[in-house]
Backbone as JSON Lines, residues from 0, in Angstrom:
{"i":0,"aa":"X","n":[-10.9,9.71,-20.19],"ca":[-10.65,9.61,-18.6],"c":[-10.91,10.67,-17.91]}
{"i":1,"aa":"X","n":[-11.79,10.7,-17.07],"ca":[-12.2,11.29,-15.48],"c":[-10.8,11.65,-14.9]}
{"i":2,"aa":"X","n":[-10.35,12.95,-14.6],"ca":[-9.48,13.09,-13.78],"c":[-9.77,13.3,-12.7]}
{"i":3,"aa":"X","n":[-11.16,12.85,-11.82],"ca":[-11.45,13.37,-10.48],"c":[-10.55,13.0,-9.56]}
{"i":4,"aa":"X","n":[-9.98,11.89,-9.53],"ca":[-9.3,10.85,-8.42],"c":[-7.62,12.09,-8.25]}
{"i":5,"aa":"X","n":[-7.76,13.1,-8.79],"ca":[-6.3,13.73,-8.72],"c":[-7.05,15.18,-7.9]}
{"i":6,"aa":"X","n":[-8.06,14.88,-7.52],"ca":[-8.23,16.08,-6.27],"c":[-7.87,15.65,-4.97]}
{"i":7,"aa":"X","n":[-8.31,14.56,-4.81],"ca":[-7.93,14.02,-3.24],"c":[-6.98,13.88,-3.04]}
{"i":8,"aa":"X","n":[-6.02,13.21,-4.38],"ca":[-4.76,13.01,-4.34],"c":[-3.26,13.99,-4.03]}
{"i":9,"aa":"X","n":[-4.09,15.53,-4.68],"ca":[-3.53,16.71,-4.97],"c":[-3.69,17.53,-3.45]}
{"i":10,"aa":"X","n":[-4.87,17.22,-2.78],"ca":[-5.18,17.32,-1.33],"c":[-4.03,17.1,-0.37]}
{"i":11,"aa":"X","n":[-4.03,15.41,-0.52],"ca":[-3.33,14.5,-0.08],"c":[-1.83,15.4,0.01]}
{"i":12,"aa":"X","n":[-0.98,15.35,-0.76],"ca":[-0.09,15.69,-1.22],"c":[0.28,17.21,-0.57]}
{"i":13,"aa":"X","n":[-0.78,17.95,-0.45],"ca":[-0.58,19.27,-0.22],"c":[-0.62,18.9,1.3]}
{"i":14,"aa":"X","n":[-1.24,18.69,2.08],"ca":[-1.7,18.11,3.44],"c":[-0.38,17.25,4.11]}
{"i":15,"aa":"X","n":[0.11,16.45,3.07],"ca":[1.14,15.94,3.62],"c":[2.31,16.92,3.8]}
{"i":16,"aa":"X","n":[2.75,17.81,3.22],"ca":[3.39,18.98,2.98],"c":[3.47,19.81,4.07]}
{"i":17,"aa":"X","n":[2.33,20.03,4.26],"ca":[2.0,21.52,5.35],"c":[2.3,20.86,6.59]}
{"i":18,"aa":"X","n":[2.06,19.53,6.92],"ca":[2.7,18.84,7.87],"c":[4.06,18.67,8.64]}
{"i":19,"aa":"X","n":[4.69,18.76,8.13],"ca":[6.2,18.92,8.21],"c":[6.08,20.3,9.11]}
{"i":20,"aa":"X","n":[5.4,21.33,9.17],"ca":[5.8,22.41,9.89],"c":[4.83,22.95,10.59]}
{"i":21,"aa":"X","n":[4.16,22.02,11.39],"ca":[3.38,21.78,12.16],"c":[3.81,21.44,13.48]}
{"i":22,"aa":"X","n":[3.0,21.08,14.53],"ca":[3.59,20.85,15.72],"c":[3.13,19.41,16.01]}
{"i":23,"aa":"X","n":[3.24,18.6,16.95],"ca":[3.37,17.21,16.64],"c":[1.76,16.52,16.47]}
{"i":24,"aa":"X","n":[0.74,17.35,17.21],"ca":[-0.09,16.74,17.47],"c":[-1.21,16.94,15.94]}
{"i":25,"aa":"X","n":[-0.87,17.89,15.98],"ca":[-2.04,18.52,14.69],"c":[-1.51,17.36,13.5]}
{"i":26,"aa":"X","n":[-0.07,17.28,13.7],"ca":[1.16,16.61,12.11],"c":[0.29,15.08,12.58]}
{"i":27,"aa":"X","n":[0.06,14.72,13.02],"ca":[-0.45,13.03,13.2],"c":[-2.28,13.43,12.43]}
{"i":28,"aa":"X","n":[-2.73,14.33,12.65],"ca":[-4.26,14.85,12.21],"c":[-3.99,14.61,10.93]}
{"i":29,"aa":"X","n":[-3.18,15.64,10.33],"ca":[-3.0,16.03,9.18],"c":[-2.22,14.43,8.44]}
{"i":30,"aa":"X","n":[-1.81,13.83,9.02],"ca":[-0.93,12.75,8.31],"c":[-2.1,11.86,8.1]}
{"i":31,"aa":"X","n":[-3.06,11.57,8.84],"ca":[-4.11,10.6,9.14],"c":[-4.69,10.99,7.84]}
{"i":32,"aa":"X","n":[-5.42,12.52,7.96],"ca":[-5.89,12.94,6.8],"c":[-4.92,12.35,5.31]}
{"i":33,"aa":"X","n":[-4.0,12.55,4.87],"ca":[-3.48,12.74,4.1],"c":[-3.34,11.06,3.61]}
{"i":34,"aa":"X","n":[-3.4,10.35,4.38],"ca":[-3.7,8.89,4.11],"c":[-5.03,8.29,3.15]}
{"i":35,"aa":"X","n":[-5.81,8.91,4.07],"ca":[-7.36,8.85,3.97],"c":[-7.73,9.5,2.54]}
{"i":36,"aa":"X","n":[-6.9,10.22,1.65],"ca":[-7.57,11.14,0.64],"c":[-6.01,10.38,-0.15]}
{"i":37,"aa":"X","n":[-5.28,9.75,0.33],"ca":[-4.16,9.15,-0.72],"c":[-5.08,7.66,-1.25]}
{"i":38,"aa":"X","n":[-5.56,7.05,-0.33],"ca":[-6.18,5.78,-0.51],"c":[-7.9,6.1,-1.43]}
{"i":39,"aa":"X","n":[-8.77,6.7,-1.17],"ca":[-9.64,7.7,-1.71],"c":[-9.34,7.73,-3.01]}
{"i":40,"aa":"X","n":[-7.94,8.37,-3.37],"ca":[-7.5,8.98,-4.37],"c":[-7.46,7.48,-5.85]}
{"i":41,"aa":"X","n":[-6.67,6.42,-4.55],"ca":[-6.74,5.41,-5.54],"c":[-8.0,4.63,-5.76]}
{"i":42,"aa":"X","n":[-9.13,4.54,-4.97],"ca":[-10.0,3.72,-5.23],"c":[-10.98,4.96,-6.6]}
{"i":43,"aa":"X","n":[-10.84,5.75,-6.48],"ca":[-11.46,6.49,-7.25],"c":[-10.75,6.46,-8.95]}
{"i":44,"aa":"X","n":[-9.79,6.26,-8.78],"ca":[-8.56,6.1,-10.2],"c":[-9.32,5.16,-11.54]}
{"i":45,"aa":"X","n":[-9.06,5.32,-12.54],"ca":[-9.24,4.66,-13.52],"c":[-8.74,3.24,-13.74]}
{"i":46,"aa":"X","n":[-9.54,2.43,-14.27],"ca":[-8.45,0.71,-13.74],"c":[-7.19,0.64,-14.42]}
{"i":47,"aa":"X","n":[-6.94,1.64,-15.48],"ca":[-5.95,1.4,-15.95],"c":[-4.67,1.91,-15.02]}
{"i":48,"aa":"X","n":[-4.72,3.13,-14.29],"ca":[-4.07,3.34,-13.41],"c":[-3.79,1.98,-12.59]}
{"i":49,"aa":"X","n":[-4.95,1.69,-11.61],"ca":[-5.04,0.9,-10.76],"c":[-4.2,-0.16,-11.2]}
{"i":50,"aa":"X","n":[-4.23,-0.63,-12.47],"ca":[-3.02,-1.67,-13.03],"c":[-1.71,-1.34,-13.1]}
{"i":51,"aa":"X","n":[-1.52,-0.21,-13.35],"ca":[-0.2,-0.24,-13.45],"c":[0.54,0.26,-12.44]}
{"i":52,"aa":"X","n":[-0.59,0.43,-11.39],"ca":[0.11,0.38,-9.47],"c":[0.77,-0.71,-9.33]}
{"i":53,"aa":"X","n":[-0.33,-1.78,-10.0],"ca":[-0.46,-3.29,-9.57],"c":[0.86,-4.29,-9.85]}
{"i":54,"aa":"X","n":[1.11,-3.7,-11.38],"ca":[1.9,-4.28,-12.06],"c":[3.13,-3.63,-11.37]}
{"i":55,"aa":"X","n":[3.89,-2.41,-11.13],"ca":[4.36,-1.86,-10.61],"c":[4.86,-2.19,-8.94]}
{"i":56,"aa":"X","n":[3.92,-2.27,-8.13],"ca":[3.78,-3.32,-7.26],"c":[5.02,-5.01,-7.0]}
{"i":57,"aa":"X","n":[4.19,-5.55,-8.19],"ca":[4.44,-7.0,-8.57],"c":[6.1,-6.85,-8.86]}
{"i":58,"aa":"X","n":[6.37,-5.93,-9.58],"ca":[7.43,-5.99,-10.44],"c":[8.86,-5.27,-9.33]}
{"i":59,"aa":"X","n":[7.87,-4.63,-8.59],"ca":[9.29,-4.25,-7.62],"c":[9.46,-4.92,-6.05]}
{"i":60,"aa":"X","n":[8.34,-6.02,-6.31],"ca":[8.39,-6.69,-4.78],"c":[9.19,-8.23,-5.67]}
{"i":61,"aa":"X","n":[8.94,-8.59,-6.68],"ca":[9.87,-9.62,-7.14],"c":[11.24,-9.12,-7.13]}
{"i":62,"aa":"X","n":[11.9,-7.96,-7.09],"ca":[13.02,-7.41,-7.33],"c":[13.99,-7.47,-5.9]}
{"i":63,"aa":"X","n":[13.18,-7.11,-4.97],"ca":[13.56,-7.21,-3.7],"c":[13.7,-8.92,-3.15]}
{"i":64,"aa":"X","n":[12.49,-9.53,-3.44],"ca":[12.62,-11.58,-3.22],"c":[13.86,-11.3,-4.22]}
{"i":65,"aa":"X","n":[14.2,-11.37,-5.24],"ca":[15.44,-11.92,-5.49],"c":[17.14,-11.45,-5.03]}
{"i":66,"aa":"X","n":[17.36,-10.22,-4.1],"ca":[17.92,-9.82,-3.43],"c":[18.56,-10.7,-2.7]}
């Protein structure tokens, strides 16, 4: 299984961490880059990981709807 999707994922997480220490305007731009890189990493992820995330989202939404 190729792990190329981890590169934008870790880049996005690192920039998200750095955005907490920046000014407001720069933090918005960094936050936008973080969201784009996380979406890009989900697109590049193998289907097994995408299926696991989909099942996790469905199970958690069912628990929230039951409460």
